[in-house]
XYZ file of C-alpha atoms in Angstrom:
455
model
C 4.123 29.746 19.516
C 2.678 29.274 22.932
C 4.987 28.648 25.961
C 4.335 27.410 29.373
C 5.584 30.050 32.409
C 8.259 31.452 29.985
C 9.764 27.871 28.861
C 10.718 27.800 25.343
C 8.888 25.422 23.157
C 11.445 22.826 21.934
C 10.493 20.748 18.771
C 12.941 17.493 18.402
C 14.441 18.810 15.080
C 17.336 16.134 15.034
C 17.698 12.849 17.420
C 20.889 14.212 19.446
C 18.462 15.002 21.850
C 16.968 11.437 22.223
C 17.820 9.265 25.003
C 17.649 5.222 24.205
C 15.526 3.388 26.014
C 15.929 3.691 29.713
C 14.149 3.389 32.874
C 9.942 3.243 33.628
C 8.939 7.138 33.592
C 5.803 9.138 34.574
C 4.853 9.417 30.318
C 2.892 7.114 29.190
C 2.500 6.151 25.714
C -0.476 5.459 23.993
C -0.767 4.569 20.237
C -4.149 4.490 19.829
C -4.587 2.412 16.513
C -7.949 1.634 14.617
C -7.113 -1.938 15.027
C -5.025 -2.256 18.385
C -4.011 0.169 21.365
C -0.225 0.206 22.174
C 0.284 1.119 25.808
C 2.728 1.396 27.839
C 5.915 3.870 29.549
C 7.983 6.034 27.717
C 12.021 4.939 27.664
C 10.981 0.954 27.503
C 11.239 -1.065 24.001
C 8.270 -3.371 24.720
C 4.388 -1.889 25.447
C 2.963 -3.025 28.895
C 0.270 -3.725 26.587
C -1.511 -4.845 23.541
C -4.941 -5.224 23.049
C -7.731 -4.849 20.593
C -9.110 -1.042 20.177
C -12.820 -2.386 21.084
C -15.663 -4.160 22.833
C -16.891 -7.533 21.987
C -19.810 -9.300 23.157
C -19.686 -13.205 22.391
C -22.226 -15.643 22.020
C -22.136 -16.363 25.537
C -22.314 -13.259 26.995
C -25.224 -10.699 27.195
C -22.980 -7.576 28.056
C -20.116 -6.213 26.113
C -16.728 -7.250 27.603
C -13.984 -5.049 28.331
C -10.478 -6.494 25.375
C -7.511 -7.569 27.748
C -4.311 -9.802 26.895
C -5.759 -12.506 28.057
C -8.902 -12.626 26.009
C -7.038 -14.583 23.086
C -8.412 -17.487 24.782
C -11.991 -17.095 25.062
C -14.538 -18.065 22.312
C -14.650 -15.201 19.789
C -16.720 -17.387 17.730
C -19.797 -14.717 15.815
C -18.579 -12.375 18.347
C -20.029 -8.905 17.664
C -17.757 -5.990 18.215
C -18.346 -2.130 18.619
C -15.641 0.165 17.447
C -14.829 3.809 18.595
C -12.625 4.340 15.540
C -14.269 4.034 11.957
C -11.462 4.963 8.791
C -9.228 5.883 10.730
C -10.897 8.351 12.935
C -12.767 8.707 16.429
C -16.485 8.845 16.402
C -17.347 7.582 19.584
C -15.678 9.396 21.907
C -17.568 7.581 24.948
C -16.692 4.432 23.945
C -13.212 5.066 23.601
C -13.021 6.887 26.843
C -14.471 3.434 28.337
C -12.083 1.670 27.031
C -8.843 3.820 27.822
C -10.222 3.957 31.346
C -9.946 0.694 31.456
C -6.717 0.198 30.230
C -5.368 2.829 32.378
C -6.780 1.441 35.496
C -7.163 -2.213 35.058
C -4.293 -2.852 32.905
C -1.582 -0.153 33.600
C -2.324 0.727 36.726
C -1.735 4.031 36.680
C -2.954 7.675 37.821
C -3.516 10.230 35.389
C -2.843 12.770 37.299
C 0.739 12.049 38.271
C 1.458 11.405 34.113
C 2.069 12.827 31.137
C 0.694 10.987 28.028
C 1.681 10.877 24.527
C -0.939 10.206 22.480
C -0.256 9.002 18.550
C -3.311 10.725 16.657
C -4.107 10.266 12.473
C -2.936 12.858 9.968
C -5.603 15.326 9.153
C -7.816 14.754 12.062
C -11.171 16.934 12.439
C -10.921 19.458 14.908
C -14.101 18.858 16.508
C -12.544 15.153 16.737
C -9.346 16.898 18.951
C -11.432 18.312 21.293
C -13.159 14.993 22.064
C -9.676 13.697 22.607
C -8.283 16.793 24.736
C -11.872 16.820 26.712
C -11.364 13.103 27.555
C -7.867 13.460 28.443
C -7.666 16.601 30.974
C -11.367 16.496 32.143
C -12.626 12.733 32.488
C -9.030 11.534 32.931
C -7.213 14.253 34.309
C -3.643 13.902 32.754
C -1.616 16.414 34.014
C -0.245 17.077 30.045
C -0.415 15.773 26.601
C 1.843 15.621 23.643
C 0.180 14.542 20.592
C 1.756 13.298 17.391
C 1.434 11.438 14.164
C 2.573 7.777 13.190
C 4.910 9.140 10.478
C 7.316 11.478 12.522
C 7.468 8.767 15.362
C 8.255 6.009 12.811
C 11.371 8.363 11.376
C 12.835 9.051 14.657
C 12.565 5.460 15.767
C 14.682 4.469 12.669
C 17.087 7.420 12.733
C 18.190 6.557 15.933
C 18.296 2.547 15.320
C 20.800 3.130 12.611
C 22.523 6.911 13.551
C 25.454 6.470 10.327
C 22.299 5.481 8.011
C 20.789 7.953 5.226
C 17.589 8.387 7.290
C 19.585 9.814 10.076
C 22.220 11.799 7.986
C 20.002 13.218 5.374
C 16.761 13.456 8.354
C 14.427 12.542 5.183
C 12.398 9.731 4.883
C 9.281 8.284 3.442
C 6.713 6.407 5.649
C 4.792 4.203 4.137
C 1.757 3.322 7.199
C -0.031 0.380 6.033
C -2.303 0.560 8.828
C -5.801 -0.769 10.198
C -8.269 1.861 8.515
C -5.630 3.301 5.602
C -2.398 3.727 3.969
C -0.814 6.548 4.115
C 2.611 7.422 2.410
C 4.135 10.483 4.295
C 6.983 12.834 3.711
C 9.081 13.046 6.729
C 12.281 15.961 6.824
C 13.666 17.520 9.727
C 11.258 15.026 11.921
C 8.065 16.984 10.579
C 5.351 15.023 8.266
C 5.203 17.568 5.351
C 1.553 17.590 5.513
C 1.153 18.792 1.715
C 2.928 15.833 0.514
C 0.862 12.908 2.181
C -1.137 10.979 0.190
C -3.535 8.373 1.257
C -5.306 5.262 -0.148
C -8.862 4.360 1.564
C -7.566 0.561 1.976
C -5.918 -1.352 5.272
C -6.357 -3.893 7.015
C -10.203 -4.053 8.312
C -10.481 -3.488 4.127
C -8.348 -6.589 3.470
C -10.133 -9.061 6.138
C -13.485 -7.548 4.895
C -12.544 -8.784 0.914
C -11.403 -12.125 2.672
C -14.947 -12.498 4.240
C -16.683 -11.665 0.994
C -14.587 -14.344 -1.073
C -15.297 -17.006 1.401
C -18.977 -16.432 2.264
C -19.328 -16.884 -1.465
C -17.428 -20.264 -2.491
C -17.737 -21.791 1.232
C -19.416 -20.826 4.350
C -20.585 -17.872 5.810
C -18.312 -16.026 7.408
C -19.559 -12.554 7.707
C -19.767 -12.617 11.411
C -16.541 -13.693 11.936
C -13.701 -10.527 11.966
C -11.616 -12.033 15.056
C -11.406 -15.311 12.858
C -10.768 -13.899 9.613
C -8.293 -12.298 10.914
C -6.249 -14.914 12.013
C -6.780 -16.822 8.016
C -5.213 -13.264 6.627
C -2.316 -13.160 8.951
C -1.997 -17.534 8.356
C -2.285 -17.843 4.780
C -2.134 -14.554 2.108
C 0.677 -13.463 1.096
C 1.750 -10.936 -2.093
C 1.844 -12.246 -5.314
C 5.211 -11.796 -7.255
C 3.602 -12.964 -10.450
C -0.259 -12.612 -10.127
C -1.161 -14.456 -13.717
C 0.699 -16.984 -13.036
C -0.153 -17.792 -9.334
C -3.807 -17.796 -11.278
C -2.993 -20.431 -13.291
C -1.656 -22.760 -10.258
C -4.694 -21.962 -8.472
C -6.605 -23.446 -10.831
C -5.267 -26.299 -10.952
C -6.925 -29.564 -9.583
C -6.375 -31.543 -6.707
C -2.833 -32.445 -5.418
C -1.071 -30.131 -8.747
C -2.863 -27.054 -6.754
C 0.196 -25.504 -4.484
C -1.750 -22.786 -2.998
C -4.657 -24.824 -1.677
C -4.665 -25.573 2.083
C -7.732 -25.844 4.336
C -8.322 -23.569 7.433
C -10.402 -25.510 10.251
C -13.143 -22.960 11.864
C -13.808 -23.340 15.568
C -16.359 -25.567 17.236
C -16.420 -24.755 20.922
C -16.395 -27.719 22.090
C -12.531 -29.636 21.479
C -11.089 -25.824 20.257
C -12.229 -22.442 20.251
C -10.004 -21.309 18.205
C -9.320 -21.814 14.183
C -6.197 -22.953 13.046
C -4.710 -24.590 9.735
C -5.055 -27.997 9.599
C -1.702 -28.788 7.960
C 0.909 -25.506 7.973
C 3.268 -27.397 6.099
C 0.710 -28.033 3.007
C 0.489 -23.893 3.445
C 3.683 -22.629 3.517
C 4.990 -25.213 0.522
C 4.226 -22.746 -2.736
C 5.802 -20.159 -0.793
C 8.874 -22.583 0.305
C 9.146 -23.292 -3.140
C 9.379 -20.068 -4.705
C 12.262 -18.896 -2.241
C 14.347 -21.515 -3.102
C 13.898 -21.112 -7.028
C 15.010 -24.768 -7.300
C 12.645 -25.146 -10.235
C 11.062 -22.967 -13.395
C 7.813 -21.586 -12.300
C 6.310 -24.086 -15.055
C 7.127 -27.394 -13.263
C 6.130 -26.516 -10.084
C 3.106 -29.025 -10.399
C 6.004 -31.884 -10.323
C 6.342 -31.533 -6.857
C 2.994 -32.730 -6.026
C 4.690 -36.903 -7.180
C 6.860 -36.682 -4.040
C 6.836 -39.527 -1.318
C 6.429 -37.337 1.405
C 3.558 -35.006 -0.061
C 1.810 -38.574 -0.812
C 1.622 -39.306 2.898
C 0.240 -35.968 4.063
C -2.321 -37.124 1.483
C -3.087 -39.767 3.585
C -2.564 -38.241 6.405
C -5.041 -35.791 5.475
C -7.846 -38.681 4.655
C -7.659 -39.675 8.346
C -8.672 -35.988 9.881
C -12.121 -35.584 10.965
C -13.594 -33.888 8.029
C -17.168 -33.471 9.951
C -15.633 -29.954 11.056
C -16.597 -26.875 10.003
C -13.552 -25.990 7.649
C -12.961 -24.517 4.035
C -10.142 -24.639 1.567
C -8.066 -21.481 0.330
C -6.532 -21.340 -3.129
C -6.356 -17.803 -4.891
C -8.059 -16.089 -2.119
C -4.575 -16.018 -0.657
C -3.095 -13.629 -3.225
C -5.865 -11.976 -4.287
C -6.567 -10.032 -0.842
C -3.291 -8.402 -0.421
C -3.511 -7.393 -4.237
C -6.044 -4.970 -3.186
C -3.696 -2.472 -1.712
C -1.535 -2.975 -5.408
C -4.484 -2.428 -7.630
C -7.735 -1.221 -5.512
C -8.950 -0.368 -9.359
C -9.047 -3.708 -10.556
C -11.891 -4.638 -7.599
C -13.917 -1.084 -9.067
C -12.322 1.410 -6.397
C -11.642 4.714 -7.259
C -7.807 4.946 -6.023
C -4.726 4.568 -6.974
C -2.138 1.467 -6.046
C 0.525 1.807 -3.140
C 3.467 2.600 -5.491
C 1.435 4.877 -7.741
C 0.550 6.395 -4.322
C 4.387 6.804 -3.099
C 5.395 8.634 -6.249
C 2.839 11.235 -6.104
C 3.630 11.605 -2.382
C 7.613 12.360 -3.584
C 6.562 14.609 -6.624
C 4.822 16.718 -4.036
C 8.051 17.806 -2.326
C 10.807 19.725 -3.626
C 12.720 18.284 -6.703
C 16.189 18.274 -4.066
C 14.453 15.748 -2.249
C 13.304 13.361 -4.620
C 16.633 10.859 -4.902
C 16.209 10.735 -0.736
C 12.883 9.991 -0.390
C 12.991 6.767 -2.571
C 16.396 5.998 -1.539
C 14.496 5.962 2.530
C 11.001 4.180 1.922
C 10.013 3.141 5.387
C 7.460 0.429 5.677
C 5.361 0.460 8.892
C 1.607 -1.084 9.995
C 0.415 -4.399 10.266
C -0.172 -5.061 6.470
C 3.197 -4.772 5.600
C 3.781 -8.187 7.174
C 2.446 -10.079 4.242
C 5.410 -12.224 2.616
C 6.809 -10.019 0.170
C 5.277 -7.313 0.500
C 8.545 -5.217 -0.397
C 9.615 -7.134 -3.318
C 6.121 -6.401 -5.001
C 5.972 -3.041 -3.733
C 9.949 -2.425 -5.344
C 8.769 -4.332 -8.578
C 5.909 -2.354 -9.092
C 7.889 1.173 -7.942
C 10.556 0.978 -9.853
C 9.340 1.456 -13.099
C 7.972 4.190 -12.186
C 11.219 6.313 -10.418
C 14.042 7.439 -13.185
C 16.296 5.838 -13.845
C 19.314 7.556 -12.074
C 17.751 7.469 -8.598
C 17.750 4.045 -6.401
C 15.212 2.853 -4.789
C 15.628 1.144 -1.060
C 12.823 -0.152 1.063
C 13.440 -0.800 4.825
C 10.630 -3.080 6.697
C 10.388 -2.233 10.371
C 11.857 -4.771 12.644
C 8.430 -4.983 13.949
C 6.079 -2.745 11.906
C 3.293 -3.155 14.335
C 5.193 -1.363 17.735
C 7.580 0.785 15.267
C 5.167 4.091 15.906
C 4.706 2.968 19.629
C 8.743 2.361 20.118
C 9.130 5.893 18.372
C 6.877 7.127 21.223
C 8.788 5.629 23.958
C 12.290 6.906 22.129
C 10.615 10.466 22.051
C 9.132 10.376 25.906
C 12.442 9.849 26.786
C 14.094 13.086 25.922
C 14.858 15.926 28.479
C 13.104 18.202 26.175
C 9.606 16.293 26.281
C 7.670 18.423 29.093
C 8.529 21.593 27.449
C 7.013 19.986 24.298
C 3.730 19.365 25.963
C 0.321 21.633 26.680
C -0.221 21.160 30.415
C -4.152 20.835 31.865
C -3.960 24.392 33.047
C -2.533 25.447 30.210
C -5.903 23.883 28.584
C -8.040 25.088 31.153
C -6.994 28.697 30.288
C -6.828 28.756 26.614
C -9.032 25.879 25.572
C -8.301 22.851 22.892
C -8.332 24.762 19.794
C -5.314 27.576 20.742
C -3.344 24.637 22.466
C -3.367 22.585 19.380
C -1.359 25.406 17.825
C 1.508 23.824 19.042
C 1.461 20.655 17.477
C 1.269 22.584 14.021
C 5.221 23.507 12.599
């Protein structure tokens, strides 16, 4: 283990050590997703920032435009985007230094040289990939240290010290399931260290999801292959999981008013609005309304469709412009988030999410088998589906014995749990000592360095 002028290297092996969220420090920390970049200070709950991990160009403009907060209001109508993250991992390391320099001087306002920076990095990642990152942090940058680390061991400690009396925090075991932007990962996590032989991964996120959504309604409407921003927005709207896939099929095909799941997305025109939206969120959330209450058998649901009041948003419906561009969503709604369930069923050569968890647990020692399901963590952006855990405990359950319980935990806010886990970790007294400083860097290069991110 390498150590900086005779410091010991201190690994956060239990969250004693952890201070809760204080003050603004010099760390700042970056969770650079696939999908979105979480920035901000370690020791705060909230990033200073949230913004889209990419350039867009839209029809208007001729140049490709930096992403900022504010851009939720211009016209990402056909908007073409360039990526520095593809599955999960870097390949355009110039791009992605654009954009953090951006975000670090336009956005944070900070200087690199006066901070430290934790940077969140994907399991597994190349090592020629690494020293992209470390040659765009010390050298274009000029961070005066870096600490990396991976979504999984952030997303424990975040939740051990939320609930300190809990099993995650007694036991320091858990399972984190990171339903993320490029993949899905289900990850080990004891003693705050990703057991790296027990991770498994399935090839499917979000991008995946909104790329399926595209595909079904190019297809049966209008094209929407251009449009990722707006696509989106539909999958975050209107899907949700499927308790009972047959027989949400059979409801979906039924006709006219008896059909619960239809509701009708209105596309942008760029004129009145520039941004979609569903033309009647009532008509869209009443299936799901429905099934919560369980105020009727699952057969009769199609008697709901007599009442006075969904009558008048008949009507009401009959008086809206119907010259817009717009298109109607029945099964599409389930069948998206199914992917992640059962990729084989669309001809994909992987296994579903709970098929994925238990070979993840059969990979660790037998001793920890009971814990692990007992302390499924769900975390990432596609874990916000409606639920998401029910399905995921229906389908896990017959496959864990009998004599072991199973418990799922959702984040409170699965899309800043890894970046909050960050902060948490920034904060502790022990965090300098953890990281490789730029002269450290400059003497031994990227690949020794990286030795000490490796337990």
């Amino acid at each position: 283990m390498y150590t900086n002028n005779n410091k010991p290297h201190t690994p956060f092996h239990s969250t004693a050590t952890i201070c809760p969220f204080s003050d603004m420090s010099n760390v700042v920390v970056l969770d650079n997703g696939g999908g979105f970049i979480k920035a901000g200070h370690g020791g705060e709950r909230e990033p200073s920032t949230v913004i889209p991990n990419c350039l867009y160009r839209p029809l208007s403009s001729k140049k490709f435009l930096h992403p900022s907060p504010t851009s939720a209001a211009d016209d990402l109508t056909s908007a073409a985007i360039r990526r520095p993250i593809d599955r999960g991992y870097l390949i355009n390391p110039d791009l992605q230094r654009d954009i953090w320099n951006h975000l670090f001087s336009s956005l944070l306002r900070i200087s690199p040289s006066n901070s430290s920076l934790l940077l969140t990095e994907p399991l597994f990642t190349l090592p020629s990939i690494q020293r992209a990152t470390d040659e765009i942090v010390f050298e274009d940058l000029g961070f005066k240290s870096l600490f990396v680390a991976d979504s999984p061991k952030l997303v424990h400690l975040y939740e051990a010290s939320r609930r300190p009396y809990g099993l995650v925090a007694k036991a320091q075991c858990s399972l984190v399931v990171d339903c993320g932007f490029s993949f899905t990962h289900a990850a080990p996590v004891f003693q705050n260290f990703t057991l790296n032989y027990g991770v498994k991964r399935i090839d499917l996120g979000g991008k995946a999801l909104t790329n399926y959504l595209k595909e079904l309604v190019s297809y049966r409407s209008v094209n929407v292959m251009d449009e990722s921003f707006i696509m989106d927005d539909v999958k975050e709207k209107l899907c949700f999981v499927s308790l009972d896939v047959s027989r949400d099929l059979q409801v979906a095909r039924r006709r006219g008013r008896d059909n619960l799941l239809r509701c009708t997305y209105v596309l942008p025109d760029g004129v009145t609005h520039t941004k979609g939206f569903v033309k009647d969120p009532d008509e869209a959330k009443r299936y799901l309304t429905m099934m919560n209450r369980n105020a009727q058998p699952y057969s009769d649901l199609n008697q709901g469709s007599d009442r006075p009041d969904y009558a008048e948003k008949l009507e009401e419906r009959k008086k809206v412009d119907l010259t817009k561009t717009e298109f109607d969503l029945t099964n599409e709604r389930f069948l998206v988030p199914e992917m992640i369930f059962h990729p084989a069923d669309l001809g994909m050569n992987e296994a579903g999410l709970a098929e994925c968890i238990v070979r993840a647990v059969n990979s660790c020692h037998p001793l920890l088998h009971p814990v692990l399901f007992e302390s499924i963590i769900l975390t990432g952006g596609s874990t916000l589906f409606p639920r998401f855990a029910e399905r995921l405990e229906m389908e896990l359950r017959p496959l864990v014995p009998d004599n072991y319980q199973v418990k799922i935990t959702t984040q409170e806010d699965p899309i800043l749990g890894v970046w909050r886990g960050g902060s948490l970790l920034a904060s502790s007294p022990d965090f300098e000592a953890m990281c490789i400083t730029k002269s450290e860097y400059e003497e031994m290069g990227s690949a020794r360095c990286r030795k000490r991110f490796f337990h």
